[in-house]
XYZ file of C-alpha atoms in Angstrom:
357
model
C 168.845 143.146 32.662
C 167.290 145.993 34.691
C 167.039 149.298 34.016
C 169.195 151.855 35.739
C 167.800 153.308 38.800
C 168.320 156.476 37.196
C 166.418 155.438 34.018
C 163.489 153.834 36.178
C 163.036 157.058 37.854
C 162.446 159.123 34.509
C 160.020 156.330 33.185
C 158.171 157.048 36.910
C 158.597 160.681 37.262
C 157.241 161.239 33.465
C 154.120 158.835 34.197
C 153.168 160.946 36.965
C 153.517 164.398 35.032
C 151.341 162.596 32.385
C 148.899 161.850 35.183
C 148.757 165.476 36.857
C 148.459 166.862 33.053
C 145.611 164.471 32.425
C 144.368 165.720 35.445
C 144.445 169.388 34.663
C 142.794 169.483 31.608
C 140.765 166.700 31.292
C 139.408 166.589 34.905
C 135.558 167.367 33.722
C 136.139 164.698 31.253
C 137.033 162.160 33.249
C 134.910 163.219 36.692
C 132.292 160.438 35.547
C 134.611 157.986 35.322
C 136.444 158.561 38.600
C 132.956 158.389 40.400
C 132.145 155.358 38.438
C 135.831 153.736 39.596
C 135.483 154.785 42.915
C 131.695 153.258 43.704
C 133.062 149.695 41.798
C 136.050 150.182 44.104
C 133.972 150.677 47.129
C 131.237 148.061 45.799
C 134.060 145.243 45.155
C 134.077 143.133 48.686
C 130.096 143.119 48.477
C 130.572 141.569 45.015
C 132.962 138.920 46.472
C 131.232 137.918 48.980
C 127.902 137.613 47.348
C 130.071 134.976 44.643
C 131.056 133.280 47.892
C 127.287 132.650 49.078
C 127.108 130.925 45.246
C 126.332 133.965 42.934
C 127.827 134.644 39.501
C 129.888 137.747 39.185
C 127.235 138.787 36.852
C 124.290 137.804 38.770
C 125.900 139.880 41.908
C 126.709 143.034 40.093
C 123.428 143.125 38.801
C 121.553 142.705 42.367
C 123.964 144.892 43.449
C 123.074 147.603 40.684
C 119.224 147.029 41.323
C 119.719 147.687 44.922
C 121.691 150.626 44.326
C 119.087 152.398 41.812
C 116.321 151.670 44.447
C 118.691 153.210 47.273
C 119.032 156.253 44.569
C 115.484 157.054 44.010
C 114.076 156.364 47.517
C 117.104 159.163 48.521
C 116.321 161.678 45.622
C 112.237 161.511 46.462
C 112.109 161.376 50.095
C 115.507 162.920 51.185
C 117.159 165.723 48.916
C 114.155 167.708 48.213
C 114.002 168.056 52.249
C 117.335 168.824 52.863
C 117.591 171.586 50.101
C 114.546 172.950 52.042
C 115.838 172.888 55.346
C 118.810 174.361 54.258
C 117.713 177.017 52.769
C 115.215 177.611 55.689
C 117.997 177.550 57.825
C 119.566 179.962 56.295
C 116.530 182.251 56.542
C 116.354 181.394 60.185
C 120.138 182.717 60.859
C 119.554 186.486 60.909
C 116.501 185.543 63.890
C 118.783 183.494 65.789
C 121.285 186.510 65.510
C 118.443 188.613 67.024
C 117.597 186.377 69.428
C 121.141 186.097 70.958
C 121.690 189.902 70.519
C 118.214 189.821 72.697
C 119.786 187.106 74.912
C 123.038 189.122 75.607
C 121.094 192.602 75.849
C 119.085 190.724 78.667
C 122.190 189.224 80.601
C 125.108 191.653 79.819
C 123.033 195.245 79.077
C 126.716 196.769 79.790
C 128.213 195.194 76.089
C 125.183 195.074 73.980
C 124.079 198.890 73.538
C 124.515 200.612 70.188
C 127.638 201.151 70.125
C 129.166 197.884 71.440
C 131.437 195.984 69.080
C 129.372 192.871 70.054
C 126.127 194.276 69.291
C 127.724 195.254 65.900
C 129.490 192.338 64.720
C 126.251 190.379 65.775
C 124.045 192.531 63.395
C 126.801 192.456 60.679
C 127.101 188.559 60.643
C 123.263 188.148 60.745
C 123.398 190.414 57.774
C 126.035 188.794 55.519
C 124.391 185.234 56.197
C 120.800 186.629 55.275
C 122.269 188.412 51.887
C 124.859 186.112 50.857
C 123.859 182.545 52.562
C 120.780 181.685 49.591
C 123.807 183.030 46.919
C 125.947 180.395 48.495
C 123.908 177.570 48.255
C 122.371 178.083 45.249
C 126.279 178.940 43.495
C 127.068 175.063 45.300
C 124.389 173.919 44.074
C 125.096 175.211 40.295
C 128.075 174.209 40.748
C 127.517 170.488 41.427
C 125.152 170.135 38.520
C 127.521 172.099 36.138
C 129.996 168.826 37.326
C 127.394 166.240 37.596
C 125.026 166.637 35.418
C 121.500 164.644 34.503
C 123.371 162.880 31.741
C 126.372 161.713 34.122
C 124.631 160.697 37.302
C 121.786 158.762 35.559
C 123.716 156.986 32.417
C 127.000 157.081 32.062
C 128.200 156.825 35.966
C 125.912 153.594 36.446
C 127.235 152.434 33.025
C 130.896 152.544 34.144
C 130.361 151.522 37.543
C 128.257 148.243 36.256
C 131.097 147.388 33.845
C 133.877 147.990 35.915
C 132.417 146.281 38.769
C 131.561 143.628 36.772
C 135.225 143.094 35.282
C 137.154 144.017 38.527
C 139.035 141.212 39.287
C 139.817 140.008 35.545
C 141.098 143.997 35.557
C 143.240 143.251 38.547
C 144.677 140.250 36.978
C 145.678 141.129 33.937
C 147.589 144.591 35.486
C 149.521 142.237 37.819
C 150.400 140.460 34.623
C 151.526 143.474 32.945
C 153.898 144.291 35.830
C 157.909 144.057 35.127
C 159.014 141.048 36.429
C 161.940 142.155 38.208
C 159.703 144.715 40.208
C 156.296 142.584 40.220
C 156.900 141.382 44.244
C 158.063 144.782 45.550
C 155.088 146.367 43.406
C 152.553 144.121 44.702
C 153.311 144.626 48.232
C 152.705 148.631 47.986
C 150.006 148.107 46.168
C 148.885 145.883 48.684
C 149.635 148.403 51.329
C 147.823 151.193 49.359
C 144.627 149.390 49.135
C 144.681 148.301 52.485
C 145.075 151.426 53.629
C 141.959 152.836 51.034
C 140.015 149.901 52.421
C 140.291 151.032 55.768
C 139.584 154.653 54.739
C 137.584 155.104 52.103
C 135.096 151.836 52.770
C 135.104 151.439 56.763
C 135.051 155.140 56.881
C 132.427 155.579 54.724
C 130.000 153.362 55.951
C 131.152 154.929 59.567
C 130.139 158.584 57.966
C 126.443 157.050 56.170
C 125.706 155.320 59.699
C 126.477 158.207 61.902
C 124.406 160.915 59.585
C 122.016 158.593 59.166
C 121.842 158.151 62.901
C 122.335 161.795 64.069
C 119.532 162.756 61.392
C 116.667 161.051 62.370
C 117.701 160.767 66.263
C 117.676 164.726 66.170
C 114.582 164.918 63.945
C 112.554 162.598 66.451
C 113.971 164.821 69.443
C 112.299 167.564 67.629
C 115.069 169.946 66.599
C 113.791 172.118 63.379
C 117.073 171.341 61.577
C 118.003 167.857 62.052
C 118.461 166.442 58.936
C 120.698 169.341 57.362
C 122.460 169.118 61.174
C 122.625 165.228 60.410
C 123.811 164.957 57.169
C 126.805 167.902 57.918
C 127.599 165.619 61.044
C 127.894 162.501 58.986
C 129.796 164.200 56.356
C 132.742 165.402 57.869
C 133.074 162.450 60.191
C 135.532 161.059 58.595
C 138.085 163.523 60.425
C 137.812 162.334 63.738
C 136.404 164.640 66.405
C 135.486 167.306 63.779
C 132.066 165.636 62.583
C 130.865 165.541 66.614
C 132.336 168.974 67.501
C 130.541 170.773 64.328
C 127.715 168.772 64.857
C 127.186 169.015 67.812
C 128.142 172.580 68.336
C 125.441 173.345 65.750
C 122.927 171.263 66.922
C 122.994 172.454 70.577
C 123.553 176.019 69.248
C 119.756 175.633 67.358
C 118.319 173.550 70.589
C 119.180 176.366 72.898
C 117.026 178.491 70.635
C 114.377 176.292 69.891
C 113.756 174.595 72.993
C 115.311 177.382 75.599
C 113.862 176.524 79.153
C 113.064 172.783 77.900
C 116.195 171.383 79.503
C 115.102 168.055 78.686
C 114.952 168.292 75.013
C 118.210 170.147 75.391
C 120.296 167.363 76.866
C 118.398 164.712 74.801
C 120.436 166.777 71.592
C 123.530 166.961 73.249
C 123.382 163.308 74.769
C 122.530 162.165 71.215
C 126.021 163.501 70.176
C 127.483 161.979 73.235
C 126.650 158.658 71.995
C 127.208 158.848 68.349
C 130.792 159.890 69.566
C 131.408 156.843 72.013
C 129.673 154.253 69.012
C 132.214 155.901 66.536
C 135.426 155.088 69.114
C 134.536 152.320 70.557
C 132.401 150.281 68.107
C 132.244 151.664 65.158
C 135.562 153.253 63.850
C 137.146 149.631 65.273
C 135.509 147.111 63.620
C 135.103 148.867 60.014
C 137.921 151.063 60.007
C 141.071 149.094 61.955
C 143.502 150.798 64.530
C 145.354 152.600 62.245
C 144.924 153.741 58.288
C 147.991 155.507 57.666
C 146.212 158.575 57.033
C 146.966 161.231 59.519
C 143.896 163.981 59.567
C 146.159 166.930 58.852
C 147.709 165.181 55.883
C 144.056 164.441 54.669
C 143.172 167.800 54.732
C 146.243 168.869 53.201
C 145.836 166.847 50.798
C 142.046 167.784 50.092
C 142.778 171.312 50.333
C 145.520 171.518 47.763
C 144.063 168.856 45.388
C 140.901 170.778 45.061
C 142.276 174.259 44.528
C 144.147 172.612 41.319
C 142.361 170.323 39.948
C 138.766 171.446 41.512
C 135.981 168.561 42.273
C 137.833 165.700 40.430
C 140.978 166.693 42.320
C 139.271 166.107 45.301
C 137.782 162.799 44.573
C 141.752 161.340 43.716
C 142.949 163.545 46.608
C 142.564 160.744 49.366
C 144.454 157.627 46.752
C 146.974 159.890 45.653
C 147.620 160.421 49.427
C 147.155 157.366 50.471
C 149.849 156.292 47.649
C 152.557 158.982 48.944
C 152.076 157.856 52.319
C 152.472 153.821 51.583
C 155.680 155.367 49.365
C 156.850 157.295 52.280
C 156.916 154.553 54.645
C 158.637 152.368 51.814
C 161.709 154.552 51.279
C 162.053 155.563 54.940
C 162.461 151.451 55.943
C 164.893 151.344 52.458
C 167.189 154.441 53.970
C 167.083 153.179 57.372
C 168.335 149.514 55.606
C 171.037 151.672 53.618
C 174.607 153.117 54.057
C 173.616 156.173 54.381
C 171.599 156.282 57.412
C 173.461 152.889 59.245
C 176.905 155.089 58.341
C 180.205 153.129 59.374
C 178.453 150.431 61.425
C 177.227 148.927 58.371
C 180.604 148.922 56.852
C 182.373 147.630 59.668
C 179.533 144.725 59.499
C 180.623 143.775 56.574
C 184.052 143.701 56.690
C 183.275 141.194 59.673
């Protein structure tokens, strides 16, 4: 016999207070085995379809882990080092580009920019604050992300998990869907279905969209010229997967620093702002449709939502679960909305009079 709908909701409800509480106070704890979930998660279909072209499950987790550690070093020798560096040189750069457009508006509009102007002080101001406090920023980010991830983490235990999990995935799968009750298991299935087609779309196709398009916008910008085109490139790529924003910062940034740098060169100019152009037209046209799908179920402003107030609780780690979790209320959402549209409630006296007929 089934449990009461009442009782089924306690057993639910106090699961996901367990979950939020783990969360809380265990969130450094378990950061390392999040990350190492989420890259077997994102790793799985390359897995599968290696085994289809006659691999073991063995054999293809460990070409993909090979691969991976390759990808890892070639990216920590050739590409952090420079993009810590031209970060931090751009930040030096900001309080000259302030003086440079406070000499640009002087020149054009004399009748705003003396002394006294508000423009010509909020100019100075800003260049000020990002000079002083810009290097503090970084290097309290960059603290930060080793205080989280440290050398132990990202180089033994992360791989570790990620190896193992990837390795057992599907048994893992299979035993859970075992383990479901019975008189749930098909309704259960199906949103959990829904849910990871939904983090499929996201998470995967919109990943590879963000890695393609930084990839792209870096080294299109740095063979254009522009000083800053990797840290341009990578900020681009990174917040791509809110559509628009990525191409709008990006490229608000990146023609911002070529009007600077190449001012007069009109040429160079439109070559950075026609690079943006069509990054933006691959991403709708080619690229967000075939890895991504029409629609995800994730609207932007839930997604940031959702970022924002994950990561002010639960800090990094509540980020990292911030896009499942929502990704899980939405799939719920759109289950109980078609079960009161189906119920009494909502269909009111039609329904009854139904089914007296």
């Amino acid at each position: 016999m089934a449990l009461p709908a009442r009782d089924q909701l306690k057993y639910w409800g106090l699961a996901a207070v367990l979950f939020f509480v783990a969360l809380w106070y265990l969130g450094n704890i378990m950061l390392p085995f999040i990350l190492g979930g989420a890259i077997a998660y994102f790793l799985d279909p390359v897995a599968d379809r290696l085994e289809t072209m006659g691999l073991s499950r063995t054999a293809a987790t460990v070409v993909i882990t090979i691969c991976g550690i390759l990808i890892f070093i070639i990216a920590v020798v050739a590409v952090v080092p420079t993009l810590i560096n031209q970060a931090l040189a751009l930040i030096d750069t900001i309080p000259q580009l302030f003086r440079d457009l406070q000499t640009f508006v002087t020149t054009r509009f004399p009748s705003i920019s003396t002394p006294d102007s508000v423009v010509y002080k909020s100019l100075m101001s800003l260049g000020q604050t990002v000079q002083q406090n810009g290097g503090q920023l970084l290097e309290g980010v960059l603290i930060s992300a080793l205080s989280l991830i440290n050398v132990v983490m990202l180089l033994v235990i992360v791989p570790v998990v990620a190896f193992y999990l990837l390795l057992d995935w599907d048994n893992m799968v299979a035993e859970i869907d075992r383990l479901l009750p019975l008189d749930h298991a098909p309704v259960i299935r199906k949103l959990a279905g829904d849910i990871n087609a939904t983090l499929a779309s996201f998470v995967r196709g919109m990943g590879t969209v963000c890695l393609i398009l930084g990839t792209y916008y870096a080294v299109a910008l740095m063979i254009v010229g522009l000083q800053f085109g990797l840290v341009v490139g990578f900020i681009a790529g990174l917040v791509t997967f809110i559509p628009y924003l990525g191409a709008l910062i990006g490229g608000a940034l990146a023609i911002g620093l070529a009007l600077f740098q190449f001012w007069g060169d009109w040429l160079s100019i439109g070559l950075v702002g026609g690079i943006f152009v069509i990054g933006q037209v691959a991403e709708g046209n080619v690229l967000t449709p075939k890895l991504v799908g029409s629609s995800v179920g994730l609207h932007p402003v839930w997604l940031i939502f959702a970022l924002s107030v994950f990561g002010a609780l639960f800090g990094f780690v509540g980020m990292l679960v911030a896009v499942p979790v929502a990704a899980a209320i939405g799939v719920f959402a759109r289950f109980f909305v078609g079960q009161y549209r189906g119920s009494r409630l909502y269909l009111g006296l039609s329904a009854t009079r139904k089914d007296k007929d």
